[in-house]
CSV table of C-alpha atoms in Angstrom, one decimal:
chain,number,residue,atom,x,y,z
A,1,MET,CA,-0.5,-0.3,-0.3
A,2,ILE,CA,1.3,3.6,-0.6
A,3,GLN,CA,3.0,5.0,2.1
A,4,ILE,CA,2.2,8.5,2.6
A,5,SER,CA,0.4,9.8,5.5
A,6,VAL,CA,-2.7,11.7,5.9
A,7,ARG,CA,-1.6,12.3,9.9
A,8,SER,CA,1.5,13.6,9.6
A,9,SER,CA,3.7,16.1,7.6
A,10,THR,CA,7.3,15.4,10.1
A,11,SER,CA,7.6,12.6,10.7
A,12,THR,CA,10.0,10.7,8.2
A,13,SER,CA,12.5,13.1,9.3
A,14,SER,CA,13.9,15.4,11.9
A,15,LYS,CA,12.9,18.4,12.2
A,16,PRO,CA,13.9,22.0,11.2
A,17,GLY,CA,15.2,23.8,14.2
A,18,PRO,CA,14.1,27.6,14.4
A,19,ALA,CA,17.0,29.3,12.5
A,20,ASP,CA,15.9,26.8,9.6
A,21,THR,CA,12.0,26.6,9.5
A,22,PRO,CA,11.1,27.3,6.5
A,23,PRO,CA,7.9,29.3,6.0
A,24,ALA,CA,4.4,27.3,6.0
A,25,LEU,CA,4.0,28.0,2.3
A,26,PHE,CA,7.0,25.8,1.0
A,27,SER,CA,7.4,23.0,4.2
A,28,LEU,CA,6.4,20.4,2.4
A,29,GLY,CA,5.7,20.0,-1.6
A,30,PHE,CA,1.7,20.4,-1.7
A,31,ARG,CA,2.2,23.2,-0.6
A,32,PRO,CA,3.2,25.5,-3.3
A,33,PHE,CA,2.1,23.0,-6.2
A,34,PHE,CA,-1.6,21.8,-5.7
A,35,LEU,CA,-2.6,26.1,-4.4
A,36,ALA,CA,-0.2,27.3,-7.4
A,37,GLY,CA,-1.7,24.3,-9.8
A,38,SER,CA,-5.0,25.0,-8.9
A,39,LEU,CA,-4.3,28.8,-9.7
A,40,TRP,CA,-3.8,28.0,-12.9
A,41,ALA,CA,-6.2,26.0,-13.6
A,42,ALA,CA,-8.6,28.3,-13.2
A,43,LEU,CA,-7.1,30.8,-15.0
A,44,CYS,CA,-6.4,29.1,-17.8
A,45,MET,CA,-9.7,28.5,-17.9
A,46,VAL,CA,-10.9,32.0,-18.3
A,47,LEU,CA,-7.7,32.9,-21.0
A,48,TRP,CA,-8.7,29.5,-23.6
A,49,ILE,CA,-12.5,31.2,-22.9
A,50,GLY,CA,-11.3,34.6,-24.2
A,51,ILE,CA,-9.8,32.7,-27.1
A,52,LEU,CA,-12.2,31.0,-28.1
A,53,HIS,CA,-14.4,33.7,-28.2
A,54,GLY,CA,-11.7,35.6,-29.7
A,55,HIS,CA,-11.6,37.9,-27.3
A,56,LEU,CA,-7.5,37.6,-26.7
A,57,VAL,CA,-5.0,35.9,-28.3
A,58,LEU,CA,-1.7,34.9,-26.7
A,59,PRO,CA,2.4,35.5,-28.3
A,60,THR,CA,2.9,31.5,-28.2
A,61,HIS,CA,4.9,29.0,-30.1
A,62,PHE,CA,1.4,27.2,-30.4
A,63,ASP,CA,-2.1,27.5,-31.6
A,64,ALA,CA,-4.9,28.5,-29.9
A,65,LEU,CA,-6.3,25.0,-29.0
A,66,ASN,CA,-2.6,23.6,-28.3
A,67,TRP,CA,-1.7,26.1,-26.3
A,68,HIS,CA,-5.3,24.6,-24.1
A,69,ILE,CA,-4.1,21.6,-24.5
A,70,HIS,CA,-0.6,22.1,-23.9
A,71,GLU,CA,-1.2,24.0,-20.7
A,72,MET,CA,-3.6,21.1,-19.1
A,73,LEU,CA,-1.0,19.0,-19.4
A,74,PHE,CA,2.1,20.2,-19.2
A,75,GLY,CA,1.1,23.0,-16.3
A,76,TRP,CA,-2.1,22.6,-14.1
A,77,ILE,CA,-1.6,18.3,-14.0
A,78,MET,CA,2.4,18.6,-14.0
A,79,ALA,CA,2.0,21.1,-10.7
A,80,ALA,CA,-0.6,18.0,-9.3
A,81,ILE,CA,1.8,15.5,-9.9
A,82,ALA,CA,4.6,17.8,-8.4
A,83,GLY,CA,2.9,18.3,-5.1
A,84,PHE,CA,2.0,14.3,-4.8
A,85,LEU,CA,5.0,13.0,-5.1
A,86,LEU,CA,7.3,15.4,-3.0
A,87,THR,CA,4.6,14.6,-0.1
A,88,ALA,CA,4.7,11.0,-1.1
A,89,ILE,CA,8.2,10.0,-1.5
A,90,PRO,CA,9.2,10.8,1.6
A,91,ASN,CA,7.0,8.4,3.2
A,92,TRP,CA,7.9,6.0,0.9
A,93,THR,CA,12.2,6.5,1.4
A,94,GLY,CA,12.2,7.9,5.1
A,95,ARG,CA,14.4,10.6,4.0
A,96,ALA,CA,14.1,14.5,4.8
A,97,PRO,CA,11.3,16.4,1.9
A,98,LEU,CA,12.4,19.2,-0.1
A,99,ARG,CA,11.5,22.1,2.2
A,100,GLY,CA,12.8,26.0,1.9
A,101,GLY,CA,15.1,27.1,-0.4
A,102,VAL,CA,15.3,24.3,-2.7
A,103,LEU,CA,11.2,23.9,-3.0
A,104,ALA,CA,10.6,27.7,-4.2
A,105,ILE,CA,13.2,27.1,-6.3
A,106,LEU,CA,11.0,24.2,-8.4
A,107,ALA,CA,8.3,26.0,-7.9
A,108,GLY,CA,9.7,28.9,-9.7
A,109,LEU,CA,10.9,26.4,-12.0
A,110,TRP,CA,7.2,25.4,-12.6
A,111,LEU,CA,6.6,29.2,-13.1
A,112,LEU,CA,8.6,29.7,-15.3
A,113,GLY,CA,8.4,27.4,-18.2
A,114,ARG,CA,4.4,29.0,-17.2
A,115,VAL,CA,5.4,32.0,-18.0
A,116,VAL,CA,7.4,31.4,-21.7
A,117,GLY,CA,4.5,29.0,-22.7
A,118,THR,CA,2.7,31.3,-23.1
A,119,VAL,CA,4.9,34.0,-24.7
A,120,SER,CA,7.2,32.3,-26.2
A,121,ALA,CA,7.0,33.5,-29.5
A,122,LEU,CA,9.5,36.0,-27.6
A,123,LEU,CA,11.9,33.2,-27.3
A,124,PRO,CA,13.9,31.6,-30.1
A,125,LEU,CA,11.7,28.1,-30.1
A,126,TRP,CA,14.6,26.5,-28.2
A,127,LEU,CA,15.1,28.7,-25.3
A,128,ALA,CA,11.0,28.3,-24.8
A,129,ALA,CA,11.5,24.4,-24.2
A,130,LEU,CA,14.0,24.3,-22.4
A,131,ALA,CA,13.0,26.2,-20.4
A,132,GLU,CA,9.8,24.6,-20.2
A,133,LEU,CA,11.5,21.5,-19.3
A,134,LEU,CA,13.1,22.6,-17.1
A,135,PHE,CA,11.2,21.2,-14.4
A,136,PRO,CA,10.0,17.4,-15.5
A,137,LEU,CA,13.7,17.6,-15.6
A,138,ALA,CA,14.5,18.3,-12.3
A,139,LEU,CA,11.3,16.6,-10.7
A,140,CYS,CA,13.0,13.3,-12.0
A,141,THR,CA,15.9,14.3,-11.0
A,142,VAL,CA,15.0,15.0,-7.6
A,143,ALA,CA,12.2,11.8,-7.3
A,144,TRP,CA,14.9,9.2,-8.5
A,145,ARG,CA,17.4,11.1,-5.8
A,146,ASP,CA,16.1,9.6,-2.8
A,147,ILE,CA,14.1,6.6,-4.2
A,148,ILE,CA,17.5,5.6,-5.6
A,149,ALA,CA,19.4,6.8,-2.4
A,150,ALA,CA,16.7,5.0,0.3
A,151,ARG,CA,17.4,1.7,-2.1
A,152,ASN,CA,13.6,2.0,-2.1
A,153,ARG,CA,13.0,-0.6,-5.3
A,154,ARG,CA,9.0,-0.7,-5.9
A,155,ASN,CA,8.7,3.0,-6.4
A,156,LEU,CA,11.5,3.6,-8.8
A,157,PRO,CA,8.8,3.4,-11.3
A,158,MET,CA,7.3,6.4,-10.4
A,159,PRO,CA,8.8,8.9,-11.6
A,160,MET,CA,8.5,7.5,-15.1
A,161,PRO,CA,5.3,9.3,-15.6
A,162,VAL,CA,7.0,12.9,-15.4
A,163,ALA,CA,10.2,12.3,-17.5
A,164,LEU,CA,7.4,10.7,-20.7
A,165,LEU,CA,5.0,13.5,-19.4
A,166,ALA,CA,9.4,16.1,-20.3
A,167,VAL,CA,9.8,13.5,-23.6
A,168,ALA,CA,5.6,14.5,-24.7
A,169,ASP,CA,6.7,17.8,-23.8
A,170,LEU,CA,9.9,18.5,-26.5
A,171,LEU,CA,7.4,16.8,-29.0
A,172,MET,CA,5.7,19.4,-28.2
A,173,TYR,CA,7.7,22.3,-29.5
A,174,LEU,CA,9.5,20.0,-32.1
A,175,ARG,CA,5.8,20.0,-33.5
A,176,ALA,CA,5.8,23.4,-33.0
A,177,GLY,CA,9.2,24.1,-34.6
A,178,GLY,CA,8.1,23.2,-38.1
A,179,VAL,CA,9.5,19.4,-36.7
A,180,ASP,CA,7.4,16.6,-38.9
A,181,LEU,CA,5.7,14.1,-36.2
A,182,PRO,CA,2.9,11.9,-36.2
A,183,PRO,CA,0.0,14.2,-35.6
A,184,GLY,CA,-1.0,14.2,-32.1
A,185,LEU,CA,1.7,11.9,-30.6
A,186,ASP,CA,2.7,13.9,-28.0
A,187,TRP,CA,-0.1,15.0,-26.4
A,188,ARG,CA,-1.6,11.5,-26.7
A,189,LEU,CA,1.5,10.1,-24.8
A,190,ALA,CA,1.2,13.0,-22.3
A,191,LEU,CA,-2.7,11.6,-21.8
A,192,VAL,CA,-1.8,7.8,-21.1
A,193,ALA,CA,1.6,8.7,-18.4
A,194,VAL,CA,-1.1,10.8,-16.8
A,195,CYS,CA,-3.7,7.8,-16.6
A,196,ILE,CA,-1.2,5.6,-16.4
A,197,LEU,CA,-0.1,7.3,-12.9
A,198,MET,CA,-3.9,7.5,-12.2
A,199,SER,CA,-4.3,4.4,-12.5
A,200,VAL,CA,-1.4,3.0,-10.3
A,201,ILE,CA,-1.5,5.3,-7.4
A,202,GLY,CA,-5.3,5.1,-7.5
A,203,ALA,CA,-4.6,1.4,-7.2
A,204,ARG,CA,-2.6,1.9,-4.5
A,205,ILE,CA,-4.4,4.3,-2.0
A,206,ILE,CA,-8.3,3.8,-2.9
A,207,PRO,CA,-8.7,0.4,-1.3
A,208,ALA,CA,-6.6,1.5,1.8
A,209,PHE,CA,-8.2,4.2,2.6
A,210,THR,CA,-12.0,2.3,2.3
A,211,ARG,CA,-10.8,-0.1,4.2
A,212,ASN,CA,-8.8,2.1,6.9
A,213,TRP,CA,-12.2,3.5,6.9
A,214,LEU,CA,-14.8,0.8,7.4
A,215,THR,CA,-12.3,-0.9,9.7
A,216,ALA,CA,-13.4,2.6,12.1
A,217,ARG,CA,-16.6,2.3,11.6
A,218,ARG,CA,-16.7,-1.5,12.0
A,219,SER,CA,-18.6,-2.2,9.1
A,220,PRO,CA,-19.2,-5.3,7.8
A,221,VAL,CA,-18.3,-4.5,4.3
A,222,GLN,CA,-15.4,-5.4,3.1
A,223,VAL,CA,-12.6,-4.6,0.2
A,224,ASN,CA,-11.9,-7.1,-1.3
A,225,SER,CA,-8.8,-7.6,-3.7
A,226,ASP,CA,-7.7,-10.5,-6.4
A,227,ARG,CA,-4.3,-10.5,-7.5
A,228,TRP,CA,-4.5,-11.5,-10.9
A,229,LEU,CA,-7.6,-9.4,-11.5
A,230,ASP,CA,-5.6,-6.6,-10.1
A,231,ILE,CA,-2.5,-7.5,-12.6
A,232,ALA,CA,-5.0,-8.5,-16.1
A,233,ALA,CA,-6.5,-4.9,-15.5
A,234,THR,CA,-3.4,-2.9,-15.0
A,235,ALA,CA,-1.3,-4.9,-17.9
A,236,SER,CA,-3.7,-4.3,-20.5
A,237,LEU,CA,-5.0,-0.8,-19.3
A,238,HIS,CA,-1.1,0.6,-19.6
A,239,ALA,CA,-0.7,-1.5,-22.3
A,240,THR,CA,-3.6,-0.9,-24.6
A,241,LEU,CA,-3.7,2.8,-24.1
A,242,LEU,CA,0.1,2.9,-24.5
A,243,ALA,CA,-1.1,1.5,-28.4
A,244,TRP,CA,-3.3,4.4,-28.5
A,245,ALA,CA,-1.0,6.9,-28.5
A,246,CYS,CA,0.4,5.3,-31.1
A,247,LEU,CA,-2.2,3.9,-33.0
A,248,PRO,CA,-5.2,6.4,-32.8
A,249,ARG,CA,-7.4,4.5,-35.7
A,250,ALA,CA,-5.9,1.2,-35.3
A,251,SER,CA,-10.1,-0.6,-34.5
A,252,ALA,CA,-8.7,-3.6,-32.4
A,253,VAL,CA,-7.4,-1.3,-30.1
A,254,GLY,CA,-10.6,0.0,-29.9
A,255,GLY,CA,-11.7,-4.1,-28.8
A,256,LEU,CA,-9.1,-4.4,-26.1
A,257,LEU,CA,-9.5,-1.4,-24.3
A,258,LEU,CA,-12.6,-2.4,-23.9
A,259,VAL,CA,-11.5,-5.3,-22.6
A,260,ALA,CA,-8.7,-2.4,-20.4
A,261,ALA,CA,-12.4,-0.8,-19.7
A,262,THR,CA,-13.9,-3.9,-18.4
A,263,LEU,CA,-12.0,-5.3,-16.3
A,264,ASN,CA,-10.8,-2.4,-14.6
A,265,LEU,CA,-15.2,-2.2,-13.5
A,266,ALA,CA,-14.9,-5.7,-12.2
A,267,ARG,CA,-11.3,-4.3,-10.3
A,268,LEU,CA,-13.1,-1.0,-9.4
A,269,ALA,CA,-16.3,-2.6,-7.9
A,270,ARG,CA,-14.2,-4.9,-5.1
A,271,TRP,CA,-13.4,-1.5,-3.4
A,272,ARG,CA,-17.1,-0.9,-2.5
A,273,GLY,CA,-17.2,2.6,-3.3
A,274,ASP,CA,-20.9,2.0,-2.8
A,275,ALA,CA,-20.2,2.5,0.6
A,276,THR,CA,-18.4,5.2,1.0
A,277,LEU,CA,-21.4,8.1,0.5
A,278,ALA,CA,-21.7,9.0,3.9
A,279,GLU,CA,-17.6,10.2,3.2
A,280,PRO,CA,-17.0,12.6,0.2
A,281,LEU,CA,-14.1,12.8,0.6
A,282,LEU,CA,-13.6,8.8,0.0
A,283,ALA,CA,-15.8,9.0,-2.9
A,284,VAL,CA,-14.5,11.2,-5.1
A,285,LEU,CA,-11.8,8.9,-5.4
A,286,HIS,CA,-13.7,6.5,-6.6
A,287,LEU,CA,-15.8,7.9,-9.2
A,288,GLY,CA,-12.8,8.9,-10.6
A,289,TYR,CA,-11.4,6.3,-11.0
A,290,LEU,CA,-15.0,5.4,-12.8
A,291,TRP,CA,-14.2,8.2,-14.5
A,292,LEU,CA,-10.5,7.0,-15.6
A,293,ILE,CA,-13.2,3.7,-17.0
A,294,ALA,CA,-15.6,5.4,-18.8
A,295,GLY,CA,-13.5,7.8,-20.7
A,296,VAL,CA,-11.4,4.0,-21.8
A,297,SER,CA,-15.0,2.6,-23.1
A,298,LEU,CA,-16.0,5.7,-25.1
A,299,LEU,CA,-12.1,5.8,-26.5
A,300,GLY,CA,-12.3,2.7,-27.2
A,301,LEU,CA,-16.1,2.2,-28.7
A,302,SER,CA,-14.5,5.2,-30.2
A,303,LEU,CA,-12.4,3.3,-32.9
A,304,LEU,CA,-15.1,0.9,-33.4
A,305,GLY,CA,-16.8,3.4,-35.6
A,306,LEU,CA,-17.5,5.9,-33.7
A,307,PRO,CA,-14.9,8.6,-33.4
A,308,MET,CA,-17.8,11.9,-32.4
A,309,LEU,CA,-17.2,9.7,-29.0
A,310,GLU,CA,-13.2,10.8,-29.2
A,311,ILE,CA,-13.3,14.1,-28.0
A,312,GLY,CA,-16.1,13.0,-25.4
A,313,ALA,CA,-13.6,10.4,-23.9
A,314,ILE,CA,-10.1,13.2,-24.0
A,315,HIS,CA,-12.8,15.1,-21.8
A,316,ALA,CA,-14.1,11.6,-19.5
A,317,LEU,CA,-9.9,11.2,-18.8
A,318,THR,CA,-8.9,14.7,-18.0
A,319,ALA,CA,-11.9,17.2,-17.0
A,320,GLY,CA,-14.1,13.9,-14.8
A,321,ALA,CA,-10.9,11.4,-14.3
A,322,MET,CA,-7.9,14.3,-13.5
A,323,GLY,CA,-10.2,16.7,-12.2
A,324,SER,CA,-11.7,14.4,-9.6
A,325,MET,CA,-8.6,12.7,-8.4
A,326,VAL,CA,-6.0,15.0,-8.5
A,327,LEU,CA,-9.4,17.4,-6.4
A,328,GLY,CA,-9.7,14.5,-4.4
A,329,VAL,CA,-6.3,14.2,-3.8
A,330,MET,CA,-5.5,17.6,-3.0
A,331,THR,CA,-8.6,18.3,-0.5
A,332,ARG,CA,-8.0,15.1,1.9
A,333,VAL,CA,-3.4,15.3,1.3
A,334,SER,CA,-3.5,19.8,2.4
A,335,LEU,CA,-6.4,18.8,5.7
A,336,GLY,CA,-4.8,15.2,6.8
A,337,HIS,CA,-0.9,16.7,6.5
A,338,THR,CA,-1.3,19.6,7.7
A,339,GLY,CA,-3.5,18.3,11.0
A,340,ARG,CA,-7.0,18.7,10.2
A,341,ALA,CA,-10.1,16.3,10.4
A,342,LEU,CA,-10.4,14.1,6.9
A,343,ARG,CA,-13.8,15.4,6.6
A,344,ALA,CA,-15.8,17.7,3.7
A,345,ASP,CA,-17.3,20.6,4.6
A,346,ARG,CA,-19.8,21.7,2.5
A,347,SER,CA,-17.2,24.0,0.5
A,348,THR,CA,-15.1,20.3,-0.5
A,349,VAL,CA,-18.7,19.1,-1.6
A,350,ALA,CA,-19.3,21.8,-3.6
A,351,ILE,CA,-15.3,21.2,-5.4
A,352,TYR,CA,-16.3,17.4,-5.8
A,353,ALA,CA,-19.7,18.9,-7.9
A,354,SER,CA,-18.3,21.2,-9.8
A,355,ILE,CA,-15.9,18.8,-11.2
A,356,SER,CA,-17.8,16.2,-12.5
A,357,ALA,CA,-20.7,18.6,-13.3
A,358,ALA,CA,-17.4,20.3,-16.1
A,359,ALA,CA,-16.3,16.7,-17.0
A,360,GLY,CA,-20.5,16.2,-18.0
A,361,CYS,CA,-20.9,18.9,-19.5
A,362,ARG,CA,-18.1,19.1,-21.6
A,363,ILE,CA,-19.3,15.9,-22.2
A,364,ALA,CA,-22.6,16.6,-23.4
A,365,ALA,CA,-21.6,19.0,-25.5
A,366,THR,CA,-19.4,17.2,-27.9
A,367,PHE,CA,-22.8,15.2,-28.8
A,368,PHE,CA,-25.3,18.6,-29.4
A,369,SER,CA,-22.3,20.6,-30.6
A,370,SER,CA,-23.7,24.0,-27.9
A,371,ASN,CA,-21.5,26.2,-27.5
A,372,TRP,CA,-23.7,27.6,-24.1
A,373,LEU,CA,-22.6,24.1,-22.8
A,374,LEU,CA,-18.9,24.1,-23.6
A,375,SER,CA,-19.1,27.8,-21.6
A,376,LEU,CA,-20.8,26.3,-19.0
A,377,SER,CA,-18.1,23.5,-18.2
A,378,ALA,CA,-15.7,26.0,-18.3
A,379,LEU,CA,-17.4,27.2,-15.8
A,380,CYS,CA,-17.8,25.6,-13.2
A,381,TRP,CA,-13.9,23.9,-14.1
A,382,THR,CA,-13.0,27.4,-13.3
A,383,LEU,CA,-15.4,27.2,-10.2
A,384,ALA,CA,-13.6,24.3,-8.6
A,385,PHE,CA,-10.5,25.6,-8.7
A,386,LEU,CA,-11.7,28.9,-7.2
A,387,LEU,CA,-13.3,27.3,-4.9
A,388,PHE,CA,-9.7,24.9,-3.6
A,389,VAL,CA,-7.9,28.5,-3.8
A,390,LEU,CA,-10.5,30.1,-1.6
A,391,ARG,CA,-11.4,27.3,0.5
A,392,TYR,CA,-7.7,25.7,1.0
A,393,ALA,CA,-5.6,28.7,0.8
A,394,ALA,CA,-5.0,29.5,4.2
A,395,VAL,CA,-4.6,25.8,4.7
A,396,LEU,CA,-1.7,25.4,2.5
A,397,SER,CA,0.0,28.8,3.9
A,398,GLN,CA,-0.8,28.6,7.2
A,399,PRO,CA,1.4,25.7,10.1
A,400,ARG,CA,-0.1,22.9,10.9
A,401,VAL,CA,-2.8,23.1,13.5
A,402,ALA,CA,-1.8,19.7,15.5
């Protein structure tokens, strides 16, 4: 099981003395990255809507759609991944967490990438790409350094999706510079990398948290696991998604995606999400994994003669799965690692409802070609992340309460 504590953020290292105590915002990796990433998620959507309606033109090397894709996959989601990994790795390895000035520098590299990505046309393409890649390369270096130093072999693969994201980011810049690459290979690889990471993290934390919650309440409901089903579900999902990234029109891949979705649905059912509805902080993680399955299913159907489902599939994976899983993990970690009770208040429930509404409206807009549904989806997305900032900014920027 994943060894990320939801109660203590200092148990894996000695406490710093008063002279070297960093500001609360830079005391653990989740604090700056969850806050900055959420602000960027909301701002990006506002900018995107302005671009769509012709009110805004950004000086970037990317066209409007590719800028939107780039900043969602290499901006927002990278911040969420960084916040999670930098918090989880000290618990996996027993090494001191990244904090203080070094953490601030890493956050600054992420911010540099966002600025450069938005005004990249003002710079030579090679310089913009270099500035963009500094952050994922630094994150991989820090992650693998600690995992290798601790001889924590089990978690050696965990930074690999970040490395794949860096490769995909480079490919996107190369394509913007005119290099002849398969259309969309870059963003498909990035999307697959994030889905793989979500499936691995989800399989670790969702059944573990559910089992602990049910046990604490002396519930007769049991979380079940089947080793061979877990292996089959994981292997089929990862293999078929990678196949889709490389062969996005192969009907055989579509059938295999449906098989992977079915196996993962059977796996999810064993985690007993139906018994967690009384605790939204837990139920949202099950919902996020269900969105992942729905996205894979729609993607499979799109390759089997229903191409109009592809856009819906992509947004089920991004707005639905990524949005729900990211917000679910961010709220849980923000509460648990700052000494607060693991309970979802009304604001937190509103965050979860808003992100699911954003995904639902975006998928519906695909079927009905509706501009107002598209705008409503953008509004719900922006609302979800602004609500997170309003509710959790003080939590993330102030010292631990206990």
